[in-house]
C-alpha positions as protocol buffer text, in pm:
chain_id: "A"
residue {
  index: 1
  type: ASN
  ca { x: 20094 y: 5031 z: 18090 }
}
residue {
  index: 2
  type: LEU
  ca { x: 19893 y: 4774 z: 17890 }
}
residue {
  index: 3
  type: SER
  ca { x: 19953 y: 4389 z: 17913 }
}
residue {
  index: 4
  type: GLU
  ca { x: 19774 y: 4150 z: 17690 }
}
residue {
  index: 5
  type: PHE
  ca { x: 19649 y: 3817 z: 17798 }
}
residue {
  index: 6
  type: ASN
  ca { x: 19374 y: 3547 z: 17675 }
}
residue {
  index: 7
  type: ASP
  ca { x: 19079 y: 3491 z: 17910 }
}
residue {
  index: 8
  type: ASP
  ca { x: 18913 y: 3168 z: 17955 }
}
residue {
  index: 9
  type: ASN
  ca { x: 18676 y: 3204 z: 17674 }
}
residue {
  index: 10
  type: GLY
  ca { x: 18975 y: 3265 z: 17428 }
}
residue {
  index: 11
  type: ARG
  ca { x: 18909 y: 3641 z: 17400 }
}
residue {
  index: 12
  type: LEU
  ca { x: 19222 y: 3875 z: 17379 }
}
residue {
  index: 13
  type: GLU
  ca { x: 19195 y: 4129 z: 17648 }
}
residue {
  index: 14
  type: LEU
  ca { x: 19398 y: 4417 z: 17732 }
}
residue {
  index: 15
  type: LEU
  ca { x: 19452 y: 4491 z: 18112 }
}
residue {
  index: 16
  type: GLY
  ca { x: 19523 y: 4879 z: 18169 }
}
residue {
  index: 17
  type: ASP
  ca { x: 19538 y: 5114 z: 18436 }
}
residue {
  index: 18
  type: ASN
  ca { x: 19125 y: 5175 z: 18403 }
}
residue {
  index: 19
  type: GLY
  ca { x: 19050 y: 4802 z: 18423 }
}
residue {
  index: 20
  type: VAL
  ca { x: 18997 y: 4538 z: 18144 }
}
residue {
  index: 21
  type: PHE
  ca { x: 18909 y: 4654 z: 17793 }
}
residue {
  index: 22
  type: ILE
  ca { x: 18775 y: 4365 z: 17590 }
}
residue {
  index: 23
  type: LEU
  ca { x: 18880 y: 4378 z: 17231 }
}
residue {
  index: 24
  type: HIS
  ca { x: 18583 y: 4168 z: 17113 }
}
residue {
  index: 25
  type: GLU
  ca { x: 18354 y: 4451 z: 17158 }
}
residue {
  index: 26
  type: THR
  ca { x: 18559 y: 4657 z: 16920 }
}
residue {
  index: 27
  type: ALA
  ca { x: 18548 y: 4353 z: 16657 }
}
residue {
  index: 28
  type: ARG
  ca { x: 18158 y: 4321 z: 16707 }
}
residue {
  index: 29
  type: LYS
  ca { x: 18106 y: 4691 z: 16657 }
}
residue {
  index: 30
  type: ALA
  ca { x: 18309 y: 4667 z: 16337 }
}
residue {
  index: 31
  type: LYS
  ca { x: 18113 y: 4373 z: 16191 }
}
residue {
  index: 32
  type: LEU
  ca { x: 17795 y: 4559 z: 16281 }
}
residue {
  index: 33
  type: SER
  ca { x: 17919 y: 4865 z: 16093 }
}
residue {
  index: 34
  type: SER
  ca { x: 18033 y: 4658 z: 15787 }
}
residue {
  index: 35
  type: ARG
  ca { x: 17675 y: 4506 z: 15766 }
}
residue {
  index: 36
  type: ILE
  ca { x: 17509 y: 4839 z: 15795 }
}
residue {
  index: 37
  type: TYR
  ca { x: 17737 y: 4964 z: 15524 }
}
residue {
  index: 38
  type: ASN
  ca { x: 17663 y: 4675 z: 15297 }
}
residue {
  index: 39
  type: GLU
  ca { x: 17302 y: 4703 z: 15348 }
}
residue {
  index: 40
  type: LEU
  ca { x: 17304 y: 5064 z: 15245 }
}
residue {
  index: 41
  type: ILE
  ca { x: 17498 y: 4985 z: 14936 }
}
residue {
  index: 42
  type: ILE
  ca { x: 17242 y: 4712 z: 14834 }
}
residue {
  index: 43
  type: LEU
  ca { x: 16941 y: 4937 z: 14920 }
}
residue {
  index: 44
  type: HIS
  ca { x: 17093 y: 5222 z: 14699 }
}
residue {
  index: 45
  type: THR
  ca { x: 17161 y: 4968 z: 14383 }
}
residue {
  index: 46
  type: MET
  ca { x: 16807 y: 4831 z: 14413 }
}
residue {
  index: 47
  type: SER
  ca { x: 16658 y: 5163 z: 14433 }
}
residue {
  index: 48
  type: GLY
  ca { x: 16820 y: 5287 z: 14120 }
}
residue {
  index: 49
  type: LEU
  ca { x: 16729 y: 4951 z: 13940 }
}
residue {
  index: 50
  type: VAL
  ca { x: 16357 y: 4994 z: 14063 }
}
residue {
  index: 51
  type: TYR
  ca { x: 16379 y: 5354 z: 13922 }
}
residue {
  index: 52
  type: VAL
  ca { x: 16504 y: 5239 z: 13573 }
}
residue {
  index: 53
  type: PHE
  ca { x: 16266 y: 4959 z: 13556 }
}
residue {
  index: 54
  type: GLY
  ca { x: 15975 y: 5195 z: 13634 }
}
residue {
  index: 55
  type: ILE
  ca { x: 16074 y: 5425 z: 13359 }
}
residue {
  index: 56
  type: LEU
  ca { x: 16091 y: 5113 z: 13112 }
}
residue {
  index: 57
  type: LEU
  ca { x: 15757 y: 4984 z: 13228 }
}
residue {
  index: 58
  type: ALA
  ca { x: 15590 y: 5313 z: 13190 }
}
residue {
  index: 59
  type: ASP
  ca { x: 15714 y: 5381 z: 12834 }
}
residue {
  index: 60
  type: VAL
  ca { x: 15650 y: 5035 z: 12724 }
}
residue {
  index: 61
  type: THR
  ca { x: 15279 y: 5092 z: 12738 }
}
residue {
  index: 62
  type: ASP
  ca { x: 15311 y: 5381 z: 12481 }
}
residue {
  index: 63
  type: ARG
  ca { x: 15294 y: 5262 z: 12144 }
}
residue {
  index: 64
  type: MET
  ca { x: 15370 y: 5585 z: 11980 }
}
residue {
  index: 65
  type: ALA
  ca { x: 15736 y: 5572 z: 12129 }
}
residue {
  index: 66
  type: GLU
  ca { x: 15985 y: 5483 z: 11864 }
}
residue {
  index: 67
  type: LEU
  ca { x: 16295 y: 5477 z: 12082 }
}
residue {
  index: 68
  type: LEU
  ca { x: 16365 y: 5356 z: 12435 }
}
residue {
  index: 69
  type: PRO
  ca { x: 16378 y: 5619 z: 12683 }
}
residue {
  index: 70
  type: LEU
  ca { x: 16654 y: 5751 z: 12856 }
}
residue {
  index: 71
  type: MET
  ca { x: 16720 y: 5604 z: 13183 }
}
residue {
  index: 72
  type: MET
  ca { x: 16791 y: 5912 z: 13369 }
}
residue {
  index: 73
  type: LYS
  ca { x: 16613 y: 6203 z: 13262 }
}
residue {
  index: 74
  type: MET
  ca { x: 16761 y: 6550 z: 13345 }
}
residue {
  index: 75
  type: GLU
  ca { x: 16682 y: 6910 z: 13279 }
}
residue {
  index: 76
  type: TYR
  ca { x: 16968 y: 7128 z: 13184 }
}
residue {
  index: 77
  type: PRO
  ca { x: 16993 y: 7504 z: 13234 }
}
residue {
  index: 78
  type: PHE
  ca { x: 17106 y: 7544 z: 12870 }
}
residue {
  index: 79
  type: VAL
  ca { x: 16979 y: 7442 z: 12527 }
}
residue {
  index: 80
  type: ILE
  ca { x: 17124 y: 7117 z: 12383 }
}
residue {
  index: 81
  type: SER
  ca { x: 17059 y: 7053 z: 12010 }
}
residue {
  index: 82
  type: THR
  ca { x: 17200 y: 6787 z: 11817 }
}
residue {
  index: 83
  type: ILE
  ca { x: 17043 y: 6924 z: 11480 }
}
residue {
  index: 84
  type: ARG
  ca { x: 17307 y: 7138 z: 11280 }
}
C-alpha cells in the first residue's frame, strides 16, 4: 500500500507501511554515482594521455631514433618478424 503525494518543498514522497520514503535521496545518490563514474572515465583517459606523452617526450631527446616510438610497447610470448 503506497500512496504518492508532494510535500511542502515540492518533493515527491511515497507513504508506505514503514513510513515516508523520500525519492529525492535516490535521485541524489544517482547523481553522485554519475559524477564519480564521469570522474573515473576522465582520470583513466588523462592517465593514458600522460603515459603516451611521456613516451614521446622521452624518445624525442634521442637523436639516433629515426622513427616515432610505438605508443603502447608490448612484449609478446612469440616471435614477430616482418622480414621475409
